[in-house]
Coordinates of C-alpha atoms and ligand atoms in Angstrom, one line a residue:
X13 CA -13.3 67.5 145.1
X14 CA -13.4 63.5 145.3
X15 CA -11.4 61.9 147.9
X16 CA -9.9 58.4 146.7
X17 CA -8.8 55.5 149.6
X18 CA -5.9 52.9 147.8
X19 CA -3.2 50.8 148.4
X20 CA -1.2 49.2 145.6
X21 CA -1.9 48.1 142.4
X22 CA -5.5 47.1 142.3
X23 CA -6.7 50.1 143.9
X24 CA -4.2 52.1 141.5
X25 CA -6.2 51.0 138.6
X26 CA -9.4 52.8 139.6
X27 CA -7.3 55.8 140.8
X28 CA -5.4 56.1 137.4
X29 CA -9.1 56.2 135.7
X30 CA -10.4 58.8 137.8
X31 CA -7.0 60.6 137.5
X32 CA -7.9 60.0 133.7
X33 CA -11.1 61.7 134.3
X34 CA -10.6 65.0 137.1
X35 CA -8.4 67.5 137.3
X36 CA -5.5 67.6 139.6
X37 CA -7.4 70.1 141.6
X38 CA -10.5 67.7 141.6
X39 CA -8.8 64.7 143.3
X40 CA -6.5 63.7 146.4
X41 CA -5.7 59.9 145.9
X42 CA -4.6 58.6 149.6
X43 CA -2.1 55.7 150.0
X44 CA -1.5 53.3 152.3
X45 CA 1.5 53.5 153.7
X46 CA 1.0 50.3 156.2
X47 CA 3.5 48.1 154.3
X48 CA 6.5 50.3 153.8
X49 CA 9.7 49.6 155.6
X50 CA 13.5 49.9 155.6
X51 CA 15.0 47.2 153.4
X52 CA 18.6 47.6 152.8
X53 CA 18.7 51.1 154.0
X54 CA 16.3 52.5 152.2
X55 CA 12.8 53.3 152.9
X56 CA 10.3 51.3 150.6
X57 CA 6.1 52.4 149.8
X58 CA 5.2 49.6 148.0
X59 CA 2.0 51.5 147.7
X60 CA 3.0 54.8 147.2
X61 CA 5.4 53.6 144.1
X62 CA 2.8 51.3 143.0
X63 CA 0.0 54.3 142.4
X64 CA 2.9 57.0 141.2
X65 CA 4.1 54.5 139.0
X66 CA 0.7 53.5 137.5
X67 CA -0.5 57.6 137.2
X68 CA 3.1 58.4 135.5
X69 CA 2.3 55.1 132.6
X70 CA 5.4 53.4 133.9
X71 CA 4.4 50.8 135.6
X72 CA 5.2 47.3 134.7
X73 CA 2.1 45.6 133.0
X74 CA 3.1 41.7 132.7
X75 CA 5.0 41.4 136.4
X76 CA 2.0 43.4 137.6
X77 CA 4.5 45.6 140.0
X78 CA 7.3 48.2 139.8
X79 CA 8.5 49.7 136.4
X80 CA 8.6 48.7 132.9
X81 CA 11.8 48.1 131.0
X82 CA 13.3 47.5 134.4
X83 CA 16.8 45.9 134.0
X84 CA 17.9 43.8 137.3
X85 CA 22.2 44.6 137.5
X86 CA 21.9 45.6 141.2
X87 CA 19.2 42.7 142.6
X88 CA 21.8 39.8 140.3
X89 CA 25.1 41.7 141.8
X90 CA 23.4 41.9 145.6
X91 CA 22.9 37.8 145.0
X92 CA 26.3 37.1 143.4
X93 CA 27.9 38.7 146.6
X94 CA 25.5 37.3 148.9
X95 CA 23.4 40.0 149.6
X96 CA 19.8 39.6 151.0
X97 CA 17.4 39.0 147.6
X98 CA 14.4 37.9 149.0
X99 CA 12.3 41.2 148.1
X100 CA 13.2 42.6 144.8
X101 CA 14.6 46.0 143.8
X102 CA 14.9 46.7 140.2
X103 CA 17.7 49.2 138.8
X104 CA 14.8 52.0 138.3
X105 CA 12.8 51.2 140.8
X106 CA 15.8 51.9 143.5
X107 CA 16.4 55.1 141.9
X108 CA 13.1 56.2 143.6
X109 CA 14.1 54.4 147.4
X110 CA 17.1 56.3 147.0
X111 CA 15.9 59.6 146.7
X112 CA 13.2 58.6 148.7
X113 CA 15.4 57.9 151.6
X114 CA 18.1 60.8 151.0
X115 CA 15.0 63.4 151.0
X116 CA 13.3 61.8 154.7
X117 CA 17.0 61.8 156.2
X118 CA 16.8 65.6 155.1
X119 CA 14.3 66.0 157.1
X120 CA 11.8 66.5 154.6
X121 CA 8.3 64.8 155.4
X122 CA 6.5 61.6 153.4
X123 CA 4.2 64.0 152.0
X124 CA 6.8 66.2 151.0
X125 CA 8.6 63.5 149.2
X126 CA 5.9 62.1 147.8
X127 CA 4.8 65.3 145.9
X128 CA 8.6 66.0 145.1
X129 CA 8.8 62.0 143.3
X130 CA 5.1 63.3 141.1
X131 CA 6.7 66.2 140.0
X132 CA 10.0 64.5 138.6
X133 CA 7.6 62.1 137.0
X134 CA 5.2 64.5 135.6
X135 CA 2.3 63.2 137.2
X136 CA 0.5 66.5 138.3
X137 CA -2.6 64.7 140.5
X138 CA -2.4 64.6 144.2
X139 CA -0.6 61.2 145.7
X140 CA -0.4 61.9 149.4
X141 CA 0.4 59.5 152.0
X142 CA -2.0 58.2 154.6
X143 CA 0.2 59.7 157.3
X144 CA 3.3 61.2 157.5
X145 CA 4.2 59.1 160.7
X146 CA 5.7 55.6 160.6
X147 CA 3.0 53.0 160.3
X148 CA 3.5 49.1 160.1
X149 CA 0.9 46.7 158.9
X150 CA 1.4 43.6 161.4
X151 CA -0.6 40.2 160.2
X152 CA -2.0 38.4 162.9
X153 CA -1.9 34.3 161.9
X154 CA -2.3 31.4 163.4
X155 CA 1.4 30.9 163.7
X156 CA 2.1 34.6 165.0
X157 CA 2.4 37.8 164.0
X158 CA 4.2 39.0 161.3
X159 CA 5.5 42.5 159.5
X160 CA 3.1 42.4 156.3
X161 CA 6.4 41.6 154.3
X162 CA 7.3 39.3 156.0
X163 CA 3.5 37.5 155.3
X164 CA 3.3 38.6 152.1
X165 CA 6.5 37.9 150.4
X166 CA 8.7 35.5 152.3
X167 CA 5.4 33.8 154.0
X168 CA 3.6 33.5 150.7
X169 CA 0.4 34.8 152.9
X170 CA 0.2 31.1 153.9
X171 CA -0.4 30.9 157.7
X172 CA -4.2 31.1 158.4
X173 CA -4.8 34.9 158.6
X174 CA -6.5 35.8 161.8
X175 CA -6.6 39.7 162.3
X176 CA -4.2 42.4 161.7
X177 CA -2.9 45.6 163.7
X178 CA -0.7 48.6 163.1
X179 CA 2.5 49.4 165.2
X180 CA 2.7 53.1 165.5
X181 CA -0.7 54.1 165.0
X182 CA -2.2 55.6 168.0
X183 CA 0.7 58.8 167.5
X184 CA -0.1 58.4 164.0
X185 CA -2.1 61.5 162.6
X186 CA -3.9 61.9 158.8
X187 CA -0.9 63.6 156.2
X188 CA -2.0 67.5 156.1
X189 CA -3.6 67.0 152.3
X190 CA -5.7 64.3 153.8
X191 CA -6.8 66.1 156.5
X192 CA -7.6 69.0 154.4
X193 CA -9.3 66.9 151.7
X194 CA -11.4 65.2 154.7
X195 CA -12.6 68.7 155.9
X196 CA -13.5 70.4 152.4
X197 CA -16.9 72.3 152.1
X198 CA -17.2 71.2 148.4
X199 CA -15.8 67.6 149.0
X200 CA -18.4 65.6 146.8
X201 CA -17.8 61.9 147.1
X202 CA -15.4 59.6 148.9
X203 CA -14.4 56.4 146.8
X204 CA -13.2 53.4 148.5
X205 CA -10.6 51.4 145.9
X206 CA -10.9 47.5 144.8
X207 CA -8.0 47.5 147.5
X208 CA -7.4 44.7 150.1
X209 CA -9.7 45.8 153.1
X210 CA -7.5 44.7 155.7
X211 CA -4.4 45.2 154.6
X212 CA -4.7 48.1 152.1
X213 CA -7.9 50.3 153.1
X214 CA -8.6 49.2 157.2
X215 CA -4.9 50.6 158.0
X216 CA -5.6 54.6 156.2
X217 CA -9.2 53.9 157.8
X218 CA -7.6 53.5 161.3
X219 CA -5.4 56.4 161.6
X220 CA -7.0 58.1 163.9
X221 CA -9.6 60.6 163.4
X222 CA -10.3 59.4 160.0
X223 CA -13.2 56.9 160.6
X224 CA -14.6 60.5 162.4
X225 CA -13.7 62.6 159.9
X226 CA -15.1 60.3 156.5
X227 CA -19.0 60.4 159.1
X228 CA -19.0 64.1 159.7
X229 CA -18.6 64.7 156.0
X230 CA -22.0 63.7 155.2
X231 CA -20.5 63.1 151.8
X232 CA -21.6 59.5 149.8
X233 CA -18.8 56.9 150.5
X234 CA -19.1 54.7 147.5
X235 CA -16.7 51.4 147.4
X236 CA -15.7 49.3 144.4
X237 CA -15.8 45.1 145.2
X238 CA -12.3 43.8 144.9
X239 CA -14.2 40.6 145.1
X240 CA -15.3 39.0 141.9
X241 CA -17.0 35.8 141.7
X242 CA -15.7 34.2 144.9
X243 CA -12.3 35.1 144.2
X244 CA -9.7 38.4 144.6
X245 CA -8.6 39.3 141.5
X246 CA -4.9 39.1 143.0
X247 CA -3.4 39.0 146.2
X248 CA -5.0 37.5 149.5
X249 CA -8.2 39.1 149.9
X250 CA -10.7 36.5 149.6
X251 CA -8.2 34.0 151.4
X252 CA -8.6 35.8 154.5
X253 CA -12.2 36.9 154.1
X254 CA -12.6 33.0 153.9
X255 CA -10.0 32.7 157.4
X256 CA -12.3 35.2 159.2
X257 CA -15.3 34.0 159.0
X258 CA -16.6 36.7 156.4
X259 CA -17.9 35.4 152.8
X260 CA -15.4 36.4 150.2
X261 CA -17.8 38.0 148.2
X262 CA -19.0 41.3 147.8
X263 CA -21.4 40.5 150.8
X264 CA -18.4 40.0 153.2
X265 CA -16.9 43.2 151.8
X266 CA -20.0 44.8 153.0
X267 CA -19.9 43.2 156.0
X268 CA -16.6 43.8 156.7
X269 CA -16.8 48.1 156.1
X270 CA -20.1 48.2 158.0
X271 CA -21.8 51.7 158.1
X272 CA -19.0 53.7 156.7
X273 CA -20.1 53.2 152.9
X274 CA -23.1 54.5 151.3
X275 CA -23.1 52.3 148.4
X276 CA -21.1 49.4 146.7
X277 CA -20.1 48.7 143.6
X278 CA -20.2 45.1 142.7
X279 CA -19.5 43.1 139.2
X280 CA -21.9 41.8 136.5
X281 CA -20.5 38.1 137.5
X282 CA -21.9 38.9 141.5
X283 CA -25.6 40.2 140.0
X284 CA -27.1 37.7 142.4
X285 CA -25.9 39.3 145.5
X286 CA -27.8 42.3 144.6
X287 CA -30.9 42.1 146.8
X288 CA -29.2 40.2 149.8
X289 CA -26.8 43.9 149.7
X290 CA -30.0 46.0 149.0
X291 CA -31.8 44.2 151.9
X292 CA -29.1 45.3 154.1
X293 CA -30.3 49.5 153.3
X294 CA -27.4 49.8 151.0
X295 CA -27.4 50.8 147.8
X296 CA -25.9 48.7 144.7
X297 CA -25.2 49.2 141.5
X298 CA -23.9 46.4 139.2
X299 CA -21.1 46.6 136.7
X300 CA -18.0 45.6 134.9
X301 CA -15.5 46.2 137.6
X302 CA -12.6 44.4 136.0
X303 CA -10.0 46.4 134.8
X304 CA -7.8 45.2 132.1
X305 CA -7.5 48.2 129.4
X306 CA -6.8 52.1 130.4
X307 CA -10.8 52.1 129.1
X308 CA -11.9 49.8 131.7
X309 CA -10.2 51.9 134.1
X310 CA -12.3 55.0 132.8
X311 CA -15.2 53.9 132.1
X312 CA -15.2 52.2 135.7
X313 CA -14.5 55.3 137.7
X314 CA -17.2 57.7 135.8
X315 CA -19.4 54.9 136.8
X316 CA -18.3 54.8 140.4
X317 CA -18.9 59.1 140.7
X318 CA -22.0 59.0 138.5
X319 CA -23.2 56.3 141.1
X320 CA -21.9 58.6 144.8
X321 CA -23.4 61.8 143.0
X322 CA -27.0 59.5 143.2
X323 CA -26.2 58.6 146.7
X324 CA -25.8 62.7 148.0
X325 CA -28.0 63.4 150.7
Ligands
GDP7 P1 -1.6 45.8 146.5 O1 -1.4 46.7 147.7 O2 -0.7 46.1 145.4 O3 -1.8 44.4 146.8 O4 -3.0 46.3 145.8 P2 -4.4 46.6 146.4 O5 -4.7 46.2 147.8 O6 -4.8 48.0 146.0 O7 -5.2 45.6 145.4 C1 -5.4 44.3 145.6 C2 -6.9 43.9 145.4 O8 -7.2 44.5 144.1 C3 -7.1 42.5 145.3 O9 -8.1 42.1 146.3 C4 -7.8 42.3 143.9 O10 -8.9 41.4 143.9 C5 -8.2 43.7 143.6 N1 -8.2 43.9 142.1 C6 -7.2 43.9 141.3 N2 -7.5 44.2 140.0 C7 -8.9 44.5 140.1 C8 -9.8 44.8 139.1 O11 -9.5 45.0 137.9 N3 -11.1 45.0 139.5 C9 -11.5 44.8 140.8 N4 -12.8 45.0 141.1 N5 -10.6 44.4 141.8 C10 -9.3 44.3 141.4
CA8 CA1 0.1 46.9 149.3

């Protein structure tokens, strides 16, 4: 059993290879579920959609989110009739919020819904949420805190990141597949996505018990850079490492996840970070870690597992 950490759609890309790779049975792929939120009435998981699309081969390839073929009657209607537009909800992809939301208000659970949404999409891996409780990402900046939306989409992530916390997380507890996944006798390796650190990975790593749980494995933790070459691939990562104080590099990824790894995986461009990350007693292997092809994908995550199995003490 391999236990996979993501949020959205950079993290989804290594998840979809090893999903390409193990049996249902083999993985449990855990989401962040730090930036979801009401919007409009419904109940949006940017990251939860953004993995189940990606497993299921629907997901949008040139916008880089949501699904493909999308057509956009509802978001131009909402606009025409003065409706709030500022995030954006295409016809398919509200067919999900929808029966998203209709399922929770039933009473059903996130984890419940989650698996129910796989199923209708014929995507037979495990994509459990983080927690089933209610979880907000909050950005700490230099001009105040904001929900992570609220940074991310209508703030362009342009106020000078300074930290970030989670509303509702000390009552928050792992989902039950989680939980189970954490405490499996044959659990072999724990992968840590190319996913934002703070905003993706620190928020499933700070439910509580987890950072516990992942030590008392004894399993290898292995993470992949989302770092290349100075610069995140997409998305603010290396803009905050930078606001922080941490090298946005694969050294200030390091840094920044401390003990709980094993190993890290860093790209071919970063080969001269090696010994500075060796020095530090971790181990490194160096690789292609950008994903642009379902191959890539692959050939990335046998890489990453061939890499933890080395790392089993
Ligand atoms: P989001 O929640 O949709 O923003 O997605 P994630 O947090 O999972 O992913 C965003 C991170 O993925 C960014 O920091 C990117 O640098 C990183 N990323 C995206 N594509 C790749 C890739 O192909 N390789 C690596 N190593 N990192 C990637
Ligand atoms: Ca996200």
């Amino acid at each position: 059993m391999i236990l996979v950490l993501t949020g959205g759609v950079g993290g989804a890309k290594l998840a979809n290879g090893l999903a390409h790779t193990f049996r249902p049975e083999e993985l449990t792929i855990v989401v962040n579920t730090g930036d979801d939120f009401m919007h409009l009435g419904y109940f949006i998981c940017p990251d939860l959609d953004s993995t189940l699309y990606k497993l299921a081969g629907i997901n949008d390839l040139e916008r880089g989110w949501g699904i493909r073929q999308e057509t956009w009657n509802f978001m131009n209607t909402l606009k025409e009739v003065g409706g709030d537009d500022w995030f954006k909800l295409g016809d398919k992809d509200l067919a999900t919020h929808i029966d998203r939301t209709k399922r929770l208000s039933e009473g059903q659970t996130l984890s419940e819904v989650t698996q129910a949404l796989c199923r209708k999409h014929n995507v037979s891996h495990s994509i459990v949420p983080m927690t089933d409780h209610r979880v907000g990402t909050i950005v700490d900046t230099v001009e105040g805190d904001f929900f992570f939306q609220d940074y991310f989409v209508r703030l362009r992530c342009k106020p000078t990141f300074t930290g970030v916390h989670y509303k509702g997380i000390k009552t928050a507890t792992p989902s039950p597949k989680f939980r189970k996944t954490l405490t499996y006798p044959d659990l072999r390796s724990i992968v840590i996505c190319p996913s934002n650190p703070f905003v993706s990975i620190d928020p499933i790593l700070n439910v509580p018990g987890v950072r516990d749980l992942i030590t008392s494995t004894k399993v290898p933790v292995v993470a992949v850079s989302p770092i290349i070459a100075g610069e995140a691939i997409k998305g603010p990562a290396a803009k905050m490492m930078r606001e922080i104080g941490l090298p946005s590099s694969p050294v200030g990824i390091v840094e920044h996840y401390g003990k709980l790894i094993d190993g890290i995986i860093i790209d071919e461009r970063d080969t001269s970070l090696r010994d500075t990350i060796t020095a530090t007693g971790l181990k490194v292997k160096v690789c292609q870690t950008l994903m642009q092809s379902d191959n890539d994908e692959k050939t990335l995550a046998i890489k990453t597992i061939k890499f933890a199995d080395t790392l089993s003490y």
